[in-house]
Tab-separated table of C-alpha atoms in Angstrom:
chain	number	residue	atom	x	y	z
P	1259	MET	CA	102.150	6.051	5.271
P	1260	LEU	CA	100.042	4.743	8.150
P	1261	PHE	CA	101.932	1.455	8.053
P	1262	ASN	CA	105.307	3.106	7.401
P	1263	SER	CA	104.842	4.981	10.652
P	1264	ILE	CA	105.121	1.782	12.688
P	1265	TYR	CA	108.825	1.374	11.977
P	1266	GLN	CA	109.580	4.782	13.488
P	1267	TYR	CA	106.747	6.091	15.640
P	1268	SER	CA	105.799	2.751	17.167
P	1269	TRP	CA	109.385	1.914	18.025
P	1270	ASN	CA	108.974	3.143	21.625
P	1271	SER	CA	106.246	0.535	22.089
P	1272	ILE	CA	107.846	-2.181	19.953
P	1273	SER	CA	111.289	-1.890	21.574
P	1274	LEU	CA	109.888	-2.820	24.982
P	1275	LEU	CA	108.187	-5.917	23.555
P	1276	VAL	CA	111.314	-6.946	21.655
P	1277	SER	CA	113.423	-6.500	24.794
P	1278	ARG	CA	111.096	-8.781	26.778
P	1279	THR	CA	110.596	-11.356	24.027
P	1280	LEU	CA	114.276	-11.711	23.162
P	1281	ASN	CA	115.609	-10.858	26.632
P	1282	SER	CA	117.945	-8.250	25.132
P	1283	SER	CA	119.505	-5.058	26.510
P	1284	VAL	CA	118.548	-1.493	25.599
P	1285	THR	CA	121.775	-1.047	23.633
P	1286	ALA	CA	121.196	-4.233	21.635
P	1287	ILE	CA	117.627	-3.248	20.819
P	1288	GLU	CA	118.628	0.271	19.739
P	1289	VAL	CA	120.913	-1.264	17.107
P	1290	ALA	CA	117.743	-2.295	15.263
P	1291	PHE	CA	116.506	1.308	15.204
P	1292	THR	CA	119.874	2.444	13.881
P	1293	LEU	CA	119.649	-0.181	11.121
P	1294	TYR	CA	116.172	1.133	10.301
P	1295	ALA	CA	117.376	4.739	10.126
P	1296	ILE	CA	120.302	3.848	7.864
P	1297	LEU	CA	118.623	1.329	5.552
P	1298	SER	CA	115.277	3.072	5.181
P	1299	SER	CA	117.207	6.193	4.220
P	1300	PHE	CA	119.703	4.795	1.715
P	1301	SER	CA	117.117	2.518	0.091
P	1302	GLN	CA	115.344	5.649	-1.119
P	1303	ILE	CA	118.191	6.499	-3.491
P	1304	GLY	CA	117.882	3.277	-5.482
P	1305	GLY	CA	114.128	3.214	-5.043
P	1306	GLY	CA	113.915	6.854	-6.098
P	1307	TYR	CA	115.908	6.199	-9.263
P	1308	ILE	CA	113.599	3.310	-10.171
P	1309	ILE	CA	110.380	5.258	-9.623
P	1310	ASP	CA	111.781	8.229	-11.576
P	1311	THR	CA	112.621	5.858	-14.448
P	1312	ILE	CA	109.876	3.208	-14.680
P	1313	GLY	CA	107.259	4.383	-12.209
P	1314	PRO	CA	106.190	3.203	-8.748
P	1315	ARG	CA	104.020	0.139	-9.347
P	1316	LEU	CA	106.444	-2.814	-9.611
P	1317	VAL	CA	108.869	-1.694	-6.929
P	1318	GLY	CA	105.892	-0.864	-4.707
P	1319	VAL	CA	104.544	-4.420	-4.923
P	1320	ILE	CA	107.930	-5.964	-4.115
P	1321	SER	CA	108.458	-3.541	-1.224
P	1322	ALA	CA	105.026	-4.324	0.229
P	1323	ILE	CA	105.999	-7.995	0.526
P	1324	PHE	CA	109.327	-7.310	2.253
P	1325	PHE	CA	107.720	-4.702	4.507
P	1326	SER	CA	105.392	-7.360	5.905
P	1327	LEU	CA	108.182	-9.921	6.259
P	1328	GLY	CA	109.889	-7.510	8.652
P	1329	PHE	CA	107.121	-8.342	11.133
P	1330	LEU	CA	106.407	-11.955	10.249
P	1331	ILE	CA	109.945	-13.432	10.257
P	1332	PRO	CA	110.664	-12.557	13.937
P	1333	VAL	CA	107.508	-14.418	14.937
P	1334	ILE	CA	108.815	-17.613	13.334
P	1335	PHE	CA	112.457	-17.095	14.380
P	1336	PRO	CA	112.652	-15.245	17.741
P	1337	ASN	CA	116.361	-14.472	17.700
P	1338	ILE	CA	118.085	-11.091	18.009
P	1339	ILE	CA	120.321	-11.622	14.960
P	1340	LEU	CA	117.394	-12.733	12.804
P	1341	PHE	CA	115.413	-9.813	14.177
P	1342	TYR	CA	118.142	-7.472	12.913
P	1343	ILE	CA	117.995	-9.140	9.479
P	1344	SER	CA	114.203	-9.129	9.131
P	1345	TRP	CA	113.903	-5.595	10.519
P	1346	SER	CA	116.544	-4.495	8.027
P	1347	LEU	CA	114.610	-6.006	5.103
P	1348	GLY	CA	111.445	-4.315	6.302
P	1349	SER	CA	113.280	-1.022	6.782
P	1350	ILE	CA	114.570	-1.070	3.198
P	1351	ALA	CA	111.022	-1.656	1.967
P	1352	GLU	CA	109.643	1.048	4.258
P	1353	GLY	CA	112.072	3.591	2.840
P	1354	ILE	CA	111.093	2.798	-0.748
P	1355	LEU	CA	107.380	2.926	0.064
P	1356	TYR	CA	107.892	6.260	1.815
P	1357	GLY	CA	109.595	7.671	-1.276
P	1358	ILE	CA	106.789	6.425	-3.517
P	1359	ALA	CA	104.178	8.099	-1.333
P	1360	VAL	CA	105.778	11.546	-0.932
P	1361	ASN	CA	106.560	11.723	-4.640
P	1362	VAL	CA	102.872	11.360	-5.423
P	1363	ALA	CA	102.561	14.815	-3.839
P	1364	LEU	CA	105.769	16.272	-5.289
P	1365	LYS	CA	105.125	15.137	-8.863
P	1366	TRP	CA	101.346	15.730	-9.106
P	1367	TYR	CA	100.849	18.930	-7.043
P	1368	GLU	CA	103.579	21.337	-8.073
P	1369	ASN	CA	101.709	24.509	-7.091
P	1370	LYS	CA	100.774	23.313	-3.595
P	1371	ARG	CA	103.567	20.877	-2.869
P	1372	GLY	CA	103.961	21.928	0.765
P	1373	PHE	CA	100.330	21.206	1.646
P	1374	ALA	CA	100.164	18.094	-0.562
P	1375	THR	CA	103.341	16.645	0.939
P	1376	GLY	CA	102.009	17.473	4.387
P	1377	ILE	CA	98.740	15.644	3.755
P	1378	VAL	CA	100.542	12.551	2.439
P	1379	SER	CA	103.026	12.486	5.314
P	1380	LEU	CA	100.219	13.084	7.815
P	1381	GLY	CA	99.709	9.323	7.763
P	1382	PHE	CA	103.328	8.792	8.793
P	1383	GLY	CA	102.648	10.836	11.909
P	1384	ILE	CA	99.288	9.532	13.034
P	1385	GLY	CA	99.932	5.891	12.148
P	1386	GLY	CA	101.863	5.429	15.362
P	1387	ALA	CA	98.971	6.864	17.371
P	1388	ILE	CA	96.677	4.237	15.868
P	1389	PHE	CA	99.006	1.293	16.419
P	1390	ASN	CA	100.784	2.259	19.682
P	1391	PRO	CA	97.856	1.618	22.060
P	1392	PHE	CA	97.227	-1.697	20.300
P	1393	ILE	CA	100.892	-2.758	20.546
P	1394	SER	CA	101.168	-1.632	24.176
P	1395	ILE	CA	98.481	-4.029	25.441
P	1396	TYR	CA	100.779	-6.969	24.701
P	1397	ARG	CA	103.740	-8.116	26.751
P	1398	TYR	CA	105.489	-9.946	23.901
P	1399	TYR	CA	105.596	-9.147	20.187
P	1400	TYR	CA	104.173	-12.374	18.710
P	1401	ASP	CA	100.485	-11.452	18.352
P	1402	PRO	CA	100.858	-7.783	17.285
P	1403	PHE	CA	103.552	-8.685	14.743
P	1404	ILE	CA	101.346	-11.356	13.140
P	1405	ILE	CA	98.372	-8.991	12.910
P	1406	ILE	CA	100.399	-6.051	11.569
P	1407	GLY	CA	102.325	-8.243	9.121
P	1408	ILE	CA	99.222	-9.779	7.519
P	1409	LEU	CA	97.195	-6.550	7.524
P	1410	SER	CA	100.025	-4.510	5.970
P	1411	LEU	CA	100.609	-7.119	3.261
P	1412	PHE	CA	96.992	-6.968	2.112
P	1413	CYS	CA	96.637	-3.166	2.244
P	1414	LEU	CA	100.013	-2.253	0.751
P	1415	LEU	CA	99.665	-4.665	-2.160
P	1416	LEU	CA	96.250	-3.216	-2.971
P	1417	ILE	CA	97.605	0.341	-2.942
P	1418	SER	CA	100.795	-0.477	-4.866
P	1419	PHE	CA	98.870	-1.998	-7.764
P	1420	ASN	CA	96.994	1.312	-8.241
P	1421	VAL	CA	99.550	4.122	-7.752
P	1422	THR	CA	100.775	6.164	-10.773
P	1423	TYR	CA	102.887	9.259	-11.575
P	1424	PRO	CA	102.562	11.910	-14.336
P	1425	PRO	CA	104.276	11.132	-17.678
P	1426	ARG	CA	108.030	11.672	-17.304
P	1427	ASP	CA	108.301	13.981	-20.329
P	1428	LYS	CA	105.966	16.504	-18.655
P	1429	LEU	CA	108.215	16.947	-15.604
P	1430	LYS	CA	111.162	19.344	-15.258
P	1431	GLY	CA	114.132	19.558	-12.921
P	1432	ASN	CA	117.845	19.151	-12.232
P	1433	SER	CA	119.485	15.729	-12.147
P	1434	PRO	CA	121.147	14.371	-8.988
P	1435	LYS	CA	124.573	14.489	-10.682
P	1436	LYS	CA	124.184	18.226	-11.110
P	1437	ILE	CA	122.798	19.189	-7.715
P	1438	ILE	CA	125.307	17.266	-5.572
P	1439	ARG	CA	128.114	19.330	-7.088
P	1440	GLY	CA	126.752	22.479	-5.485
P	1441	LYS	CA	127.704	23.772	-2.043
P	1442	ASP	CA	124.076	24.771	-1.468
P	1443	TRP	CA	122.955	21.129	-1.679
P	1444	TRP	CA	125.287	19.958	1.086
P	1445	LEU	CA	124.388	22.844	3.362
P	1446	ILE	CA	120.699	21.946	2.967
P	1447	TYR	CA	121.501	18.244	3.400
P	1448	PHE	CA	123.319	18.629	6.724
P	1449	SER	CA	120.846	21.250	7.893
P	1450	TYR	CA	118.107	18.648	7.468
P	1451	SER	CA	120.240	15.994	9.164
P	1452	PHE	CA	120.650	18.047	12.324
P	1453	ALA	CA	117.091	19.388	12.245
P	1454	ILE	CA	115.614	15.889	12.431
P	1455	ILE	CA	117.686	14.725	15.445
P	1456	PRO	CA	115.212	15.847	18.170
P	1457	LEU	CA	112.349	14.019	16.442
P	1458	LEU	CA	114.371	10.829	15.949
P	1459	SER	CA	115.720	11.009	19.487
P	1460	PHE	CA	112.237	11.054	20.984
P	1461	SER	CA	111.113	8.426	18.473
P	1462	SER	CA	113.829	5.999	19.511
P	1463	SER	CA	114.392	6.762	23.183
P	1464	LEU	CA	111.397	8.517	24.753
P	1465	SER	CA	110.584	5.381	26.765
P	1466	PHE	CA	114.128	5.450	28.221
P	1467	LEU	CA	114.392	9.224	28.650
P	1468	GLY	CA	111.043	9.133	30.456
P	1469	SER	CA	111.694	5.994	32.478
P	1470	GLU	CA	111.174	7.901	35.735
P	1471	LEU	CA	107.771	9.267	34.674
P	1472	PRO	CA	104.535	7.632	35.877
P	1473	ARG	CA	103.668	4.840	33.437
P	1474	TRP	CA	100.352	6.438	32.436
P	1475	LEU	CA	102.095	9.727	31.608
P	1476	LEU	CA	104.811	7.993	29.610
P	1477	LEU	CA	102.250	5.967	27.647
P	1478	LEU	CA	100.202	9.121	27.021
P	1479	SER	CA	103.310	10.938	25.750
P	1480	ILE	CA	104.262	8.043	23.471
P	1481	THR	CA	100.699	8.019	22.066
P	1482	ILE	CA	100.299	11.785	21.577
P	1483	PHE	CA	103.812	12.286	20.170
P	1484	PRO	CA	103.078	10.808	16.711
P	1485	VAL	CA	99.643	12.483	16.616
P	1486	THR	CA	101.129	15.966	16.943
P	1487	SER	CA	103.847	14.961	14.492
P	1488	GLY	CA	101.214	14.147	11.902
P	1489	LEU	CA	98.888	17.090	12.527
P	1490	GLY	CA	101.598	19.701	12.045
P	1491	ARG	CA	102.604	18.516	8.584
P	1492	PRO	CA	99.711	19.772	6.431
P	1493	LEU	CA	99.459	22.933	8.539
P	1494	PHE	CA	103.099	23.961	8.195
P	1495	GLY	CA	103.144	22.692	4.614
P	1496	MET	CA	100.229	24.983	3.748
P	1497	LEU	CA	101.858	27.949	5.498
P	1498	SER	CA	105.119	27.333	3.639
P	1499	ASP	CA	103.221	27.472	0.314
P	1500	LYS	CA	102.161	31.017	1.209
P	1501	MET	CA	105.553	32.173	2.549
P	1502	ASN	CA	109.148	32.254	1.416
P	1503	ARG	CA	110.056	28.578	1.744
P	1504	PHE	CA	113.478	29.221	3.249
P	1505	HIS	CA	112.002	31.523	5.886
P	1506	SER	CA	109.327	28.992	6.794
P	1507	VAL	CA	111.936	26.240	7.311
P	1508	ILE	CA	114.055	28.512	9.520
P	1509	ILE	CA	110.996	29.423	11.604
P	1510	LEU	CA	110.077	25.753	11.956
P	1511	ASN	CA	113.595	24.790	13.070
P	1512	SER	CA	113.568	27.640	15.589
P	1513	LEU	CA	110.318	26.326	17.062
P	1514	THR	CA	111.867	22.851	17.271
P	1515	LEU	CA	114.796	24.373	19.141
P	1516	LEU	CA	112.459	26.015	21.670
P	1517	ALA	CA	110.496	22.780	22.062
P	1518	SER	CA	113.746	20.892	22.706
P	1519	LEU	CA	114.773	23.420	25.351
P	1520	LEU	CA	111.484	22.746	27.121
P	1521	SER	CA	112.681	19.195	27.825
P	1522	LEU	CA	114.703	20.631	30.705
P	1523	LEU	CA	111.424	21.570	32.400
P	1524	SER	CA	108.823	19.102	31.139
P	1525	LEU	CA	109.781	16.074	29.055
P	1526	PRO	CA	106.190	15.081	28.090
P	1527	LEU	CA	105.301	18.594	26.894
P	1528	SER	CA	108.625	18.895	25.073
P	1529	ALA	CA	108.036	15.583	23.287
P	1530	ILE	CA	104.573	16.658	22.164
P	1531	LEU	CA	105.860	19.974	20.783
P	1532	VAL	CA	108.922	18.380	19.166
P	1533	GLY	CA	106.453	16.064	17.462
P	1534	LEU	CA	104.373	19.021	16.275
P	1535	PHE	CA	107.290	21.047	14.911
P	1536	GLY	CA	109.906	18.382	14.200
P	1537	GLY	CA	107.388	16.159	12.458
P	1538	SER	CA	106.948	18.817	9.789
P	1539	THR	CA	110.679	19.090	9.101
P	1540	LEU	CA	110.857	16.652	6.209
P	1541	THR	CA	107.654	18.034	4.661
P	1542	LEU	CA	109.188	21.487	4.345
P	1543	TYR	CA	112.633	20.305	3.270
P	1544	LEU	CA	111.149	18.115	0.521
P	1545	SER	CA	109.050	21.041	-0.679
P	1546	LEU	CA	112.138	23.252	-0.617
P	1547	LEU	CA	113.962	20.763	-2.838
P	1548	GLY	CA	111.047	20.774	-5.271
P	1549	ASP	CA	111.118	24.563	-5.435
P	1550	ILE	CA	114.864	24.730	-6.081
P	1551	TYR	CA	115.614	21.586	-8.092
P	1552	GLY	CA	112.283	20.645	-9.746
P	1553	ASN	CA	110.315	17.359	-9.754
P	1554	LYS	CA	111.555	15.352	-12.752
P	1555	PHE	CA	114.185	13.616	-10.603
P	1556	SER	CA	112.410	14.203	-7.299
P	1557	GLY	CA	112.416	10.506	-6.411
P	1558	THR	CA	116.215	10.313	-6.516
P	1559	ASN	CA	116.824	13.820	-5.149
P	1560	THR	CA	114.542	13.359	-2.162
P	1561	GLY	CA	116.037	9.913	-1.654
P	1562	ILE	CA	119.510	11.422	-1.370
P	1563	LEU	CA	118.257	14.042	1.095
P	1564	TYR	CA	116.542	11.328	3.115
P	1565	THR	CA	119.899	9.634	3.736
P	1566	GLY	CA	120.492	12.475	6.171
P	1567	LYS	CA	118.117	10.548	8.400
P	1568	ALA	CA	120.734	7.775	8.606
P	1569	PHE	CA	123.252	10.257	9.965
P	1570	ALA	CA	120.669	11.686	12.348
P	1571	GLY	CA	119.384	8.240	13.307
P	1572	THR	CA	122.856	7.070	14.293
P	1573	LEU	CA	123.368	10.146	16.461
P	1574	GLY	CA	119.785	10.024	17.762
P	1575	SER	CA	119.820	6.377	18.818
P	1576	ILE	CA	123.219	4.803	19.537
P	1577	LEU	CA	125.023	8.022	20.547
P	1578	LEU	CA	121.980	9.264	22.440
P	1579	GLY	CA	121.656	5.867	24.140
P	1580	TYR	CA	125.267	6.178	25.258
P	1581	PHE	CA	124.606	9.679	26.627
P	1582	ILE	CA	121.556	8.380	28.507
P	1583	THR	CA	123.715	5.806	30.301
P	1584	ILE	CA	126.035	8.638	31.425
P	1585	SER	CA	123.530	11.371	32.190
P	1586	LYS	CA	120.059	12.255	30.927
P	1587	SER	CA	121.028	15.931	31.168
P	1588	ILE	CA	123.853	15.395	28.662
P	1589	ALA	CA	121.457	13.498	26.394
P	1590	LEU	CA	118.949	16.366	26.488
P	1591	LEU	CA	121.700	18.933	25.806
P	1592	PHE	CA	122.669	16.955	22.711
P	1593	ILE	CA	119.034	17.088	21.501
P	1594	ILE	CA	118.849	20.837	22.122
P	1595	VAL	CA	122.042	21.789	20.266
P	1596	SER	CA	121.115	19.917	17.062
P	1597	PRO	CA	118.399	22.268	15.683
P	1598	LEU	CA	120.627	25.256	16.427
P	1599	ILE	CA	123.323	23.803	14.155
P	1600	SER	CA	120.630	23.176	11.535
P	1601	ILE	CA	119.534	26.821	11.526
P	1602	ILE	CA	123.114	28.050	11.063
P	1603	LEU	CA	123.648	25.728	8.086
P	1604	LEU	CA	120.366	26.737	6.453
P	1605	LEU	CA	121.185	30.433	6.772
P	1606	ALA	CA	124.482	29.721	5.015
P	1607	ALA	CA	122.620	27.894	2.218
P	1608	SER	CA	120.252	30.824	1.715
P	1609	LYS	CA	123.224	33.135	1.164
P	1610	VAL	CA	124.776	30.783	-1.397
P	1611	LEU	CA	121.485	30.619	-3.318
P	1612	SER	CA	120.636	34.313	-2.697
P	1613	TYR	CA	117.214	33.082	-1.636
């Protein structure tokens, strides 16, 4: 998860280096983040089916190799088109590795899945805080990409060779074919999609939204943002284990809404709080799926849910980038409205399920 974090939470730092190295525009660079959001999301469906069927080891090893190539290929071929291709390959691998990791928590720790999922995904939050200062000391991406590519290859291969899941015949749950026929599933799906937009928006565009801030304050915000995102996950996961899961998700989305509203007054503080609350969004939604639909097919089911990130990533990068070019106020309004829509959809889902 620490390495997975780089593709999302280090993007604010990486995008600046890519722009300088390849002499590309903001819009062109944001296409790469959109590709990441789409491919890392949809790759979890196929990856989830494989890990549900044969386990995580083989697909984990293959994904570790392609993950590293996402950083190493652009060093050899510094071209925007080849950067899109290599970043896409790495994004597919990142999505599969993410699914493998969270399903360790969902499949092994049924009674405390909120806290367990939060602990696992903690790495996805704080990884950016570890790598962002390192990446930011460079003007071009060559050296950091070489170091990250080689280091991730060694570490991820070592982990992938040793990860396991419980025997499949001891797990219970509803199949993807069954759950996608229900209205409740799609309400939860789109609720998640809108809930994650503030987090993805700050992940992809904080450096542009905060372009008028003093450089030290912007760098501090970019560094703290993934830290708060990581720290909130086990905390809110643990609280959700003790509460009604639906209620805990609604409370979390309401806090994300308030944090987004704060952007009108203080962008750095808003980003930090969106990280804290928004970073826990997936943790609680994955746990909610486990509660409702079981863990036998959790790899595939969570993979399908995760595709909502593709929808949110498109809105939170390309569309947001377009709004930024028109007016930052319009861009911030777009961020604010998204969690409100999410809350409405989740309330509708709770009525369908009588939760």
